[in-house]
Amino acid sequence: MGANDAESEDQSQMTRIPRHVAIIMDGNGRWAKNRNSPRHVGHRAGADSVRTVVEACAKKGVEALTLFAFSSENWKRPKKEVGLLFDLFMIALQRDVKRLKKNNVCLRVIGERTAFPEKLQEHIHMAEEATAENSGLMLQIAANYGGRWDITQATKRVAEKVKSGDLQPDEITEATINAELSFADLPDPDLFIRTGGEQRISNFVLWQMAYSEFYFSEQLWPDFDAAALDLAIQEFSQRERRFGKTSEQIRAIKNQ
Ligand code: IPE
Ligand code: IPE
Ligand code: MG
């Protein structure tokens, strides 16, 4: 867990490729508004960007990509928009499974899925099953996900262990909590991207982003493409990740 300072090197350009990229895909509504179109037009266009970015990450050898599709707080939106987002999610799951298989992508949905309509839950399950054996990119769709929800559900599981006597309170470490979070098997996100110009975390991944590099793009999500992803990765590549150490220490390690 924690600091993962072993991003892979893309030998051709000497660009450091983040192992795990996490993205808040924001700006669909404004993209539609700029075109005098209803918000759902923006969400549909956003789904195309998802395909582009997933394939670009798979090609680059990124190990994991976590996309924020629906937050715990997005239930507060008009009922019609929420329903439409679920419909789009279901259509994408049905339509894109073949494509995910072809690209060797393994799909996983993180978040409180029991709140979703039964049919959507079934489709999520089917898509996960169909791609479970794929060994390439791990694509995590965060749906009805919230960083606070994740820490809360992990805490409940730890409390159950204490209650049953399997764990003593003074044995609880960061690793104990980490192990109960939604993606304990993956490295922490190295690079966090938010499109749409806002500079906030909106209850996305909290615990595991303790040392992620933050990158904010003014581009609205439907405009975000492979070239925009390249720019973000290039900037990431130039950052010095210190994980609490001094710059001199980091350079000494690099020169070893
Ligand atoms: C992000 O785009 C998609 C979801 C939250 C589902 P928005 O719908 O938030 O777009 P803006 O921020 O209103 O432009
Ligand atoms: C965050 O975007 C959630 C997703 C992209 C799914 P929002 O548009 O909901 O965030 P706020 O409300 O502007 O903070
Ligand atoms: Mg938004």
PDB file of C-alpha atoms and ligand atoms in Angstrom:
ATOM      1  CA  MET A   1       0.000   0.000   0.000  1.00  0.00           C
ATOM      2  CA  GLY A   2       0.937   3.688   0.101  1.00  0.00           C
ATOM      3  CA  ALA A   3       3.818   5.091  -1.851  1.00  0.00           C
ATOM      4  CA  ASN A   4       4.331   3.324  -5.112  1.00  0.00           C
ATOM      5  CA  ASP A   5       7.305   4.968  -6.708  1.00  0.00           C
ATOM      6  CA  ALA A   6       7.830   2.349  -9.388  1.00  0.00           C
ATOM      7  CA  GLU A   7       5.975   3.742 -12.372  1.00  0.00           C
ATOM      8  CA  SER A   8       7.013   2.025 -15.564  1.00  0.00           C
ATOM      9  CA  GLU A   9       9.271   3.682 -18.126  1.00  0.00           C
ATOM     10  CA  ASP A  10       8.216   4.140 -21.719  1.00  0.00           C
ATOM     11  CA  GLN A  11      11.651   3.575 -23.223  1.00  0.00           C
ATOM     12  CA  SER A  12      10.864   5.239 -26.559  1.00  0.00           C
ATOM     13  CA  GLN A  13      10.181   8.681 -25.062  1.00  0.00           C
ATOM     14  CA  MET A  14      11.574   8.206 -21.556  1.00  0.00           C
ATOM     15  CA  THR A  15       8.135   9.142 -20.283  1.00  0.00           C
ATOM     16  CA  ARG A  16       7.211   7.701 -16.933  1.00  0.00           C
ATOM     17  CA  ILE A  17       3.907   5.929 -17.333  1.00  0.00           C
ATOM     18  CA  PRO A  18       1.744   6.050 -14.201  1.00  0.00           C
ATOM     19  CA  ARG A  19       0.709   2.617 -13.021  1.00  0.00           C
ATOM     20  CA  HIS A  20      -2.707   3.837 -11.902  1.00  0.00           C
ATOM     21  CA  VAL A  21      -4.636   6.806 -13.325  1.00  0.00           C
ATOM     22  CA  ALA A  22      -7.826   8.078 -11.649  1.00  0.00           C
ATOM     23  CA  ILE A  23     -10.084  10.543 -13.468  1.00  0.00           C
ATOM     24  CA  ILE A  24     -13.036  12.757 -12.536  1.00  0.00           C
ATOM     25  CA  MET A  25     -14.778  13.005 -15.881  1.00  0.00           C
ATOM     26  CA  ASP A  26     -16.419  16.405 -15.465  1.00  0.00           C
ATOM     27  CA  GLY A  27     -17.991  18.907 -17.842  1.00  0.00           C
ATOM     28  CA  ASN A  28     -20.521  16.906 -19.866  1.00  0.00           C
ATOM     29  CA  GLY A  29     -23.378  19.248 -18.961  1.00  0.00           C
ATOM     30  CA  ARG A  30     -21.457  22.391 -19.895  1.00  0.00           C
ATOM     31  CA  TRP A  31     -20.310  20.787 -23.146  1.00  0.00           C
ATOM     32  CA  ALA A  32     -23.959  20.239 -24.093  1.00  0.00           C
ATOM     33  CA  LYS A  33     -24.974  23.714 -22.920  1.00  0.00           C
ATOM     34  CA  ASN A  34     -22.310  25.270 -25.163  1.00  0.00           C
ATOM     35  CA  ARG A  35     -24.119  23.573 -28.050  1.00  0.00           C
ATOM     36  CA  ASN A  36     -27.591  24.578 -26.879  1.00  0.00           C
ATOM     37  CA  SER A  37     -28.315  20.892 -26.354  1.00  0.00           C
ATOM     38  CA  PRO A  38     -29.844  19.072 -23.378  1.00  0.00           C
ATOM     39  CA  ARG A  39     -27.443  17.608 -20.811  1.00  0.00           C
ATOM     40  CA  HIS A  40     -27.899  14.028 -21.999  1.00  0.00           C
ATOM     41  CA  VAL A  41     -26.202  14.946 -25.286  1.00  0.00           C
ATOM     42  CA  GLY A  42     -23.106  15.770 -23.231  1.00  0.00           C
ATOM     43  CA  HIS A  43     -23.298  12.495 -21.333  1.00  0.00           C
ATOM     44  CA  ARG A  44     -23.505  10.566 -24.608  1.00  0.00           C
ATOM     45  CA  ALA A  45     -20.479  12.436 -25.982  1.00  0.00           C
ATOM     46  CA  GLY A  46     -18.703  11.726 -22.684  1.00  0.00           C
ATOM     47  CA  ALA A  47     -19.175   7.998 -23.228  1.00  0.00           C
ATOM     48  CA  ASP A  48     -17.140   8.289 -26.448  1.00  0.00           C
ATOM     49  CA  SER A  49     -14.288   9.916 -24.512  1.00  0.00           C
ATOM     50  CA  VAL A  50     -14.377   6.973 -22.106  1.00  0.00           C
ATOM     51  CA  ARG A  51     -13.748   4.570 -24.991  1.00  0.00           C
ATOM     52  CA  THR A  52     -10.885   6.699 -26.324  1.00  0.00           C
ATOM     53  CA  VAL A  53      -9.166   7.084 -22.957  1.00  0.00           C
ATOM     54  CA  VAL A  54      -9.589   3.410 -22.008  1.00  0.00           C
ATOM     55  CA  GLU A  55      -7.966   2.312 -25.259  1.00  0.00           C
ATOM     56  CA  ALA A  56      -5.168   4.876 -24.957  1.00  0.00           C
ATOM     57  CA  CYS A  57      -4.375   3.700 -21.406  1.00  0.00           C
ATOM     58  CA  ALA A  58      -4.437   0.051 -22.476  1.00  0.00           C
ATOM     59  CA  LYS A  59      -2.007   0.820 -25.310  1.00  0.00           C
ATOM     60  CA  LYS A  60       0.377   2.728 -23.055  1.00  0.00           C
ATOM     61  CA  GLY A  61       0.598  -0.083 -20.540  1.00  0.00           C
ATOM     62  CA  VAL A  62      -1.174   1.741 -17.695  1.00  0.00           C
ATOM     63  CA  GLU A  63      -2.088  -1.001 -15.204  1.00  0.00           C
ATOM     64  CA  ALA A  64      -5.238   0.500 -13.735  1.00  0.00           C
ATOM     65  CA  LEU A  65      -7.667   3.245 -14.712  1.00  0.00           C
ATOM     66  CA  THR A  66     -10.367   4.410 -12.303  1.00  0.00           C
ATOM     67  CA  LEU A  67     -13.132   6.562 -13.778  1.00  0.00           C
ATOM     68  CA  PHE A  68     -15.658   8.470 -11.677  1.00  0.00           C
ATOM     69  CA  ALA A  69     -18.989   7.904 -13.413  1.00  0.00           C
ATOM     70  CA  PHE A  70     -21.529   8.622 -10.665  1.00  0.00           C
ATOM     71  CA  SER A  71     -20.879   9.947  -7.180  1.00  0.00           C
ATOM     72  CA  SER A  72     -22.751   9.181  -3.959  1.00  0.00           C
ATOM     73  CA  GLU A  73     -23.958  12.797  -4.205  1.00  0.00           C
ATOM     74  CA  ASN A  74     -25.136  12.652  -7.842  1.00  0.00           C
ATOM     75  CA  TRP A  75     -28.467  11.192  -6.587  1.00  0.00           C
ATOM     76  CA  LYS A  76     -29.303  14.822  -5.798  1.00  0.00           C
ATOM     77  CA  ARG A  77     -29.631  15.551  -9.529  1.00  0.00           C
ATOM     78  CA  PRO A  78     -33.019  15.640 -11.256  1.00  0.00           C
ATOM     79  CA  LYS A  79     -34.551  12.149 -11.335  1.00  0.00           C
ATOM     80  CA  LYS A  80     -34.694  12.217 -15.114  1.00  0.00           C
ATOM     81  CA  GLU A  81     -30.949  12.860 -15.448  1.00  0.00           C
ATOM     82  CA  VAL A  82     -30.130  10.108 -12.936  1.00  0.00           C
ATOM     83  CA  GLY A  83     -32.317   7.641 -14.870  1.00  0.00           C
ATOM     84  CA  LEU A  84     -30.679   8.631 -18.109  1.00  0.00           C
ATOM     85  CA  LEU A  85     -27.200   8.138 -16.696  1.00  0.00           C
ATOM     86  CA  PHE A  86     -28.195   4.617 -15.614  1.00  0.00           C
ATOM     87  CA  ASP A  87     -29.608   3.900 -19.088  1.00  0.00           C
ATOM     88  CA  LEU A  88     -26.395   5.100 -20.721  1.00  0.00           C
ATOM     89  CA  PHE A  89     -24.311   3.003 -18.337  1.00  0.00           C
ATOM     90  CA  MET A  90     -26.343  -0.075 -19.224  1.00  0.00           C
ATOM     91  CA  ILE A  91     -26.092   0.557 -22.978  1.00  0.00           C
ATOM     92  CA  ALA A  92     -22.315   1.037 -22.677  1.00  0.00           C
ATOM     93  CA  LEU A  93     -21.961  -2.202 -20.687  1.00  0.00           C
ATOM     94  CA  GLN A  94     -23.895  -4.133 -23.336  1.00  0.00           C
ATOM     95  CA  ARG A  95     -22.231  -2.509 -26.286  1.00  0.00           C
ATOM     96  CA  ASP A  96     -18.629  -2.396 -25.137  1.00  0.00           C
ATOM     97  CA  VAL A  97     -18.001  -5.810 -23.603  1.00  0.00           C
ATOM     98  CA  LYS A  98     -16.716  -7.164 -26.920  1.00  0.00           C
ATOM     99  CA  ARG A  99     -14.397  -4.203 -27.305  1.00  0.00           C
ATOM    100  CA  LEU A 100     -13.080  -4.634 -23.751  1.00  0.00           C
ATOM    101  CA  LYS A 101     -12.411  -8.307 -24.439  1.00  0.00           C
ATOM    102  CA  LYS A 102     -10.595  -7.472 -27.652  1.00  0.00           C
ATOM    103  CA  ASN A 103      -8.390  -4.997 -25.798  1.00  0.00           C
ATOM    104  CA  ASN A 104      -7.749  -7.464 -22.937  1.00  0.00           C
ATOM    105  CA  VAL A 105      -9.361  -5.046 -20.443  1.00  0.00           C
ATOM    106  CA  CYS A 106     -10.703  -6.350 -17.137  1.00  0.00           C
ATOM    107  CA  LEU A 107     -13.751  -4.414 -15.919  1.00  0.00           C
ATOM    108  CA  ARG A 108     -14.715  -3.875 -12.304  1.00  0.00           C
ATOM    109  CA  VAL A 109     -17.374  -1.593 -10.867  1.00  0.00           C
ATOM    110  CA  ILE A 110     -16.648  -0.058  -7.462  1.00  0.00           C
ATOM    111  CA  GLY A 111     -19.267   1.606  -5.255  1.00  0.00           C
ATOM    112  CA  GLU A 112     -22.564   0.754  -3.567  1.00  0.00           C
ATOM    113  CA  ARG A 113     -24.169  -1.136  -6.439  1.00  0.00           C
ATOM    114  CA  THR A 114     -27.125  -2.522  -4.479  1.00  0.00           C
ATOM    115  CA  ALA A 115     -28.775   0.896  -4.843  1.00  0.00           C
ATOM    116  CA  PHE A 116     -28.979   0.434  -8.632  1.00  0.00           C
ATOM    117  CA  PRO A 117     -31.957  -0.984 -10.525  1.00  0.00           C
ATOM    118  CA  GLU A 118     -31.857  -4.834 -10.637  1.00  0.00           C
ATOM    119  CA  LYS A 119     -31.344  -4.952 -14.409  1.00  0.00           C
ATOM    120  CA  LEU A 120     -28.324  -2.662 -14.226  1.00  0.00           C
ATOM    121  CA  GLN A 121     -26.832  -4.776 -11.444  1.00  0.00           C
ATOM    122  CA  GLU A 122     -27.250  -7.859 -13.638  1.00  0.00           C
ATOM    123  CA  HIS A 123     -25.520  -6.188 -16.571  1.00  0.00           C
ATOM    124  CA  ILE A 124     -22.662  -5.049 -14.356  1.00  0.00           C
ATOM    125  CA  HIS A 125     -22.249  -8.604 -13.102  1.00  0.00           C
ATOM    126  CA  MET A 126     -22.309 -10.038 -16.641  1.00  0.00           C
ATOM    127  CA  ALA A 127     -19.725  -7.551 -17.928  1.00  0.00           C
ATOM    128  CA  GLU A 128     -17.440  -8.234 -14.969  1.00  0.00           C
ATOM    129  CA  GLU A 129     -17.727 -11.992 -15.507  1.00  0.00           C
ATOM    130  CA  ALA A 130     -17.090 -11.700 -19.241  1.00  0.00           C
ATOM    131  CA  THR A 131     -13.850  -9.765 -18.734  1.00  0.00           C
ATOM    132  CA  ALA A 132     -12.637 -11.347 -15.489  1.00  0.00           C
ATOM    133  CA  GLU A 133      -9.895 -13.396 -17.152  1.00  0.00           C
ATOM    134  CA  ASN A 134      -8.421 -10.465 -19.072  1.00  0.00           C
ATOM    135  CA  SER A 135      -4.886  -9.689 -17.986  1.00  0.00           C
ATOM    136  CA  GLY A 136      -4.395  -6.195 -19.452  1.00  0.00           C
ATOM    137  CA  LEU A 137      -5.697  -2.880 -18.127  1.00  0.00           C
ATOM    138  CA  MET A 138      -7.853  -3.021 -14.981  1.00  0.00           C
ATOM    139  CA  LEU A 139     -10.705  -0.605 -15.657  1.00  0.00           C
ATOM    140  CA  GLN A 140     -12.574   0.463 -12.549  1.00  0.00           C
ATOM    141  CA  ILE A 141     -15.824   2.338 -12.986  1.00  0.00           C
ATOM    142  CA  ALA A 142     -16.692   4.185  -9.791  1.00  0.00           C
ATOM    143  CA  ALA A 143     -20.478   4.252  -9.673  1.00  0.00           C
ATOM    144  CA  ASN A 144     -22.430   5.326  -6.606  1.00  0.00           C
ATOM    145  CA  TYR A 145     -18.949   5.654  -5.189  1.00  0.00           C
ATOM    146  CA  GLY A 146     -17.706   8.141  -2.637  1.00  0.00           C
ATOM    147  CA  GLY A 147     -14.368   8.268  -0.867  1.00  0.00           C
ATOM    148  CA  ARG A 148     -16.174   8.701   2.456  1.00  0.00           C
ATOM    149  CA  TRP A 149     -18.494   5.787   1.651  1.00  0.00           C
ATOM    150  CA  ASP A 150     -15.447   3.616   0.989  1.00  0.00           C
ATOM    151  CA  ILE A 151     -13.743   4.501   4.271  1.00  0.00           C
ATOM    152  CA  THR A 152     -17.038   3.980   6.125  1.00  0.00           C
ATOM    153  CA  GLN A 153     -17.672   0.529   4.656  1.00  0.00           C
ATOM    154  CA  ALA A 154     -14.072  -0.467   5.395  1.00  0.00           C
ATOM    155  CA  THR A 155     -14.466   0.727   8.993  1.00  0.00           C
ATOM    156  CA  LYS A 156     -17.608  -1.385   9.394  1.00  0.00           C
ATOM    157  CA  ARG A 157     -15.723  -4.484   8.251  1.00  0.00           C
ATOM    158  CA  VAL A 158     -12.874  -3.784  10.652  1.00  0.00           C
ATOM    159  CA  ALA A 159     -15.409  -3.278  13.468  1.00  0.00           C
ATOM    160  CA  GLU A 160     -16.967  -6.679  12.654  1.00  0.00           C
ATOM    161  CA  LYS A 161     -13.557  -8.326  13.043  1.00  0.00           C
ATOM    162  CA  VAL A 162     -13.043  -6.626  16.392  1.00  0.00           C
ATOM    163  CA  LYS A 163     -16.537  -7.682  17.492  1.00  0.00           C
ATOM    164  CA  SER A 164     -15.897 -11.300  16.605  1.00  0.00           C
ATOM    165  CA  GLY A 165     -12.605 -11.264  18.476  1.00  0.00           C
ATOM    166  CA  ASP A 166     -10.444 -11.856  15.372  1.00  0.00           C
ATOM    167  CA  LEU A 167      -8.791  -8.474  15.827  1.00  0.00           C
ATOM    168  CA  GLN A 168      -7.799  -6.354  18.830  1.00  0.00           C
ATOM    169  CA  PRO A 169      -8.256  -2.549  18.609  1.00  0.00           C
ATOM    170  CA  ASP A 170      -4.540  -1.952  19.203  1.00  0.00           C
ATOM    171  CA  GLU A 171      -3.709  -4.252  16.279  1.00  0.00           C
ATOM    172  CA  ILE A 172      -5.434  -1.867  13.825  1.00  0.00           C
ATOM    173  CA  THR A 173      -2.899  -0.297  11.468  1.00  0.00           C
ATOM    174  CA  GLU A 174      -3.168   1.665   8.219  1.00  0.00           C
ATOM    175  CA  ALA A 175      -2.756  -1.655   6.429  1.00  0.00           C
ATOM    176  CA  THR A 176      -5.786  -3.098   8.261  1.00  0.00           C
ATOM    177  CA  ILE A 177      -8.017  -0.319   6.903  1.00  0.00           C
ATOM    178  CA  ASN A 178      -6.373  -0.317   3.502  1.00  0.00           C
ATOM    179  CA  ALA A 179      -7.124  -4.022   3.099  1.00  0.00           C
ATOM    180  CA  GLU A 180     -10.882  -3.407   3.420  1.00  0.00           C
ATOM    181  CA  LEU A 181     -11.086  -0.567   0.880  1.00  0.00           C
ATOM    182  CA  SER A 182     -12.560  -1.024  -2.597  1.00  0.00           C
ATOM    183  CA  PHE A 183      -9.346  -1.681  -4.500  1.00  0.00           C
ATOM    184  CA  ALA A 184      -6.867  -3.000  -1.981  1.00  0.00           C
ATOM    185  CA  ASP A 185      -5.295  -5.182  -4.684  1.00  0.00           C
ATOM    186  CA  LEU A 186      -4.181  -2.237  -6.848  1.00  0.00           C
ATOM    187  CA  PRO A 187      -1.419   0.316  -6.417  1.00  0.00           C
ATOM    188  CA  ASP A 188      -2.649   3.725  -5.207  1.00  0.00           C
ATOM    189  CA  PRO A 189      -3.446   6.178  -8.036  1.00  0.00           C
ATOM    190  CA  ASP A 190      -0.223   7.830  -9.213  1.00  0.00           C
ATOM    191  CA  LEU A 191      -1.971  10.423 -11.348  1.00  0.00           C
ATOM    192  CA  PHE A 192      -5.319  12.078 -10.638  1.00  0.00           C
ATOM    193  CA  ILE A 193      -6.914  14.026 -13.481  1.00  0.00           C
ATOM    194  CA  ARG A 194      -9.995  16.232 -13.286  1.00  0.00           C
ATOM    195  CA  THR A 195     -11.420  17.733 -16.455  1.00  0.00           C
ATOM    196  CA  GLY A 196     -13.912  20.595 -16.667  1.00  0.00           C
ATOM    197  CA  GLY A 197     -11.897  23.268 -14.880  1.00  0.00           C
ATOM    198  CA  GLU A 198     -13.017  22.671 -11.281  1.00  0.00           C
ATOM    199  CA  GLN A 199     -10.213  22.115  -8.804  1.00  0.00           C
ATOM    200  CA  ARG A 200     -11.781  19.899  -6.184  1.00  0.00           C
ATOM    201  CA  ILE A 201     -11.987  16.222  -5.278  1.00  0.00           C
ATOM    202  CA  SER A 202     -15.811  15.964  -4.929  1.00  0.00           C
ATOM    203  CA  ASN A 203     -15.599  12.935  -2.603  1.00  0.00           C
ATOM    204  CA  PHE A 204     -13.696  10.798  -5.135  1.00  0.00           C
ATOM    205  CA  VAL A 205     -10.904   8.489  -3.926  1.00  0.00           C
ATOM    206  CA  LEU A 206      -9.687   9.948  -0.607  1.00  0.00           C
ATOM    207  CA  TRP A 207      -7.564   7.509   1.364  1.00  0.00           C
ATOM    208  CA  GLN A 208      -5.580   6.131  -1.567  1.00  0.00           C
ATOM    209  CA  MET A 209      -4.838   9.547  -3.090  1.00  0.00           C
ATOM    210  CA  ALA A 210      -2.661  10.626  -0.185  1.00  0.00           C
ATOM    211  CA  TYR A 211       0.348  10.860  -2.547  1.00  0.00           C
ATOM    212  CA  SER A 212      -1.227  11.095  -6.009  1.00  0.00           C
ATOM    213  CA  GLU A 213      -0.092  13.828  -8.376  1.00  0.00           C
ATOM    214  CA  PHE A 214      -3.012  16.164  -9.202  1.00  0.00           C
ATOM    215  CA  TYR A 215      -3.603  17.443 -12.734  1.00  0.00           C
ATOM    216  CA  PHE A 216      -6.474  19.769 -13.615  1.00  0.00           C
ATOM    217  CA  SER A 217      -7.588  20.298 -17.196  1.00  0.00           C
ATOM    218  CA  GLU A 218      -9.809  23.097 -18.460  1.00  0.00           C
ATOM    219  CA  GLN A 219     -11.064  20.802 -21.204  1.00  0.00           C
ATOM    220  CA  LEU A 220     -14.598  19.505 -20.832  1.00  0.00           C
ATOM    221  CA  TRP A 221     -14.717  15.712 -20.633  1.00  0.00           C
ATOM    222  CA  PRO A 222     -16.229  15.129 -24.113  1.00  0.00           C
ATOM    223  CA  ASP A 223     -13.273  17.073 -25.574  1.00  0.00           C
ATOM    224  CA  PHE A 224     -10.664  15.085 -23.638  1.00  0.00           C
ATOM    225  CA  ASP A 225      -8.851  12.765 -26.049  1.00  0.00           C
ATOM    226  CA  ALA A 226      -5.666  10.693 -26.389  1.00  0.00           C
ATOM    227  CA  ALA A 227      -3.563  13.822 -26.992  1.00  0.00           C
ATOM    228  CA  ALA A 228      -4.929  15.438 -23.812  1.00  0.00           C
ATOM    229  CA  LEU A 229      -4.077  12.275 -21.881  1.00  0.00           C
ATOM    230  CA  ASP A 230      -0.552  12.389 -23.315  1.00  0.00           C
ATOM    231  CA  LEU A 231      -0.143  15.959 -22.033  1.00  0.00           C
ATOM    232  CA  ALA A 232      -1.255  14.952 -18.549  1.00  0.00           C
ATOM    233  CA  ILE A 233       1.158  12.019 -18.530  1.00  0.00           C
ATOM    234  CA  GLN A 234       3.989  14.189 -19.783  1.00  0.00           C
ATOM    235  CA  GLU A 235       3.419  16.665 -16.977  1.00  0.00           C
ATOM    236  CA  PHE A 236       3.200  13.826 -14.475  1.00  0.00           C
ATOM    237  CA  SER A 237       6.471  12.535 -15.827  1.00  0.00           C
ATOM    238  CA  GLN A 238       8.207  15.792 -14.948  1.00  0.00           C
ATOM    239  CA  ARG A 239       7.004  15.929 -11.365  1.00  0.00           C
ATOM    240  CA  GLU A 240       9.354  14.894  -8.606  1.00  0.00           C
ATOM    241  CA  ARG A 241       7.502  12.620  -6.219  1.00  0.00           C
ATOM    242  CA  ARG A 242       9.087  12.903  -2.826  1.00  0.00           C
ATOM    243  CA  PHE A 243       6.808  10.919  -0.508  1.00  0.00           C
ATOM    244  CA  GLY A 244       8.004  13.001   2.429  1.00  0.00           C
ATOM    245  CA  LYS A 245      11.712  12.822   1.595  1.00  0.00           C
ATOM    246  CA  THR A 246      13.915  15.707   0.455  1.00  0.00           C
ATOM    247  CA  SER A 247      14.686  16.429  -3.163  1.00  0.00           C
ATOM    248  CA  GLU A 248      18.353  15.575  -2.497  1.00  0.00           C
ATOM    249  CA  GLN A 249      17.435  12.149  -1.181  1.00  0.00           C
ATOM    250  CA  ILE A 250      15.287  11.420  -4.234  1.00  0.00           C
ATOM    251  CA  ARG A 251      18.105  12.437  -6.590  1.00  0.00           C
ATOM    252  CA  ALA A 252      20.603  10.306  -4.702  1.00  0.00           C
ATOM    253  CA  ILE A 253      18.327   7.271  -5.112  1.00  0.00           C
ATOM    254  CA  LYS A 254      17.934   7.998  -8.857  1.00  0.00           C
ATOM    255  CA  ASN A 255      21.690   8.254  -9.354  1.00  0.00           C
ATOM    256  CA  GLN A 256      22.444   4.988  -7.600  1.00  0.00           C
TER     257      GLN A 256
HETATM  258  C1  IPE B   1     -19.821  14.807 -15.290  1.00  0.00           C
HETATM  259  O1  IPE B   1     -20.338  15.873 -16.004  1.00  0.00           O
HETATM  260  C2  IPE B   1     -20.700  13.591 -15.394  1.00  0.00           C
HETATM  261  C3  IPE B   1     -21.393  13.228 -14.145  1.00  0.00           C
HETATM  262  C4  IPE B   1     -21.296  13.836 -12.995  1.00  0.00           C
HETATM  263  C5  IPE B   1     -22.243  12.058 -14.228  1.00  0.00           C
HETATM  264  P1  IPE B   1     -21.396  16.862 -15.365  1.00  0.00           P
HETATM  265  O2  IPE B   1     -22.767  16.331 -15.641  1.00  0.00           O
HETATM  266  O3  IPE B   1     -21.108  17.114 -13.930  1.00  0.00           O
HETATM  267  O4  IPE B   1     -21.142  18.173 -16.215  1.00  0.00           O
HETATM  268  P2  IPE B   1     -21.144  19.687 -15.696  1.00  0.00           P
HETATM  269  O5  IPE B   1     -20.192  19.777 -14.558  1.00  0.00           O
HETATM  270  O6  IPE B   1     -22.540  20.003 -15.294  1.00  0.00           O
HETATM  271  O7  IPE B   1     -20.696  20.452 -16.895  1.00  0.00           O
HETATM  272  C1  IPE B   2     -17.993  14.629  -9.780  1.00  0.00           C
HETATM  273  O1  IPE B   2     -18.545  15.612 -10.601  1.00  0.00           O
HETATM  274  C2  IPE B   2     -18.647  13.317 -10.029  1.00  0.00           C
HETATM  275  C3  IPE B   2     -18.441  12.706 -11.345  1.00  0.00           C
HETATM  276  C4  IPE B   2     -17.726  13.163 -12.331  1.00  0.00           C
HETATM  277  C5  IPE B   2     -19.100  11.443 -11.517  1.00  0.00           C
HETATM  278  P1  IPE B   2     -19.679  16.590 -10.120  1.00  0.00           P
HETATM  279  O2  IPE B   2     -20.015  17.454 -11.268  1.00  0.00           O
HETATM  280  O3  IPE B   2     -20.803  15.828  -9.507  1.00  0.00           O
HETATM  281  O4  IPE B   2     -18.958  17.411  -8.961  1.00  0.00           O
HETATM  282  P2  IPE B   2     -19.342  18.786  -8.246  1.00  0.00           P
HETATM  283  O5  IPE B   2     -20.770  18.647  -7.788  1.00  0.00           O
HETATM  284  O6  IPE B   2     -19.200  19.874  -9.259  1.00  0.00           O
HETATM  285  O7  IPE B   2     -18.373  18.938  -7.123  1.00  0.00           O
HETATM  286 MG    MG B   3     -19.962  18.512 -12.953  1.00  0.00          MG
END
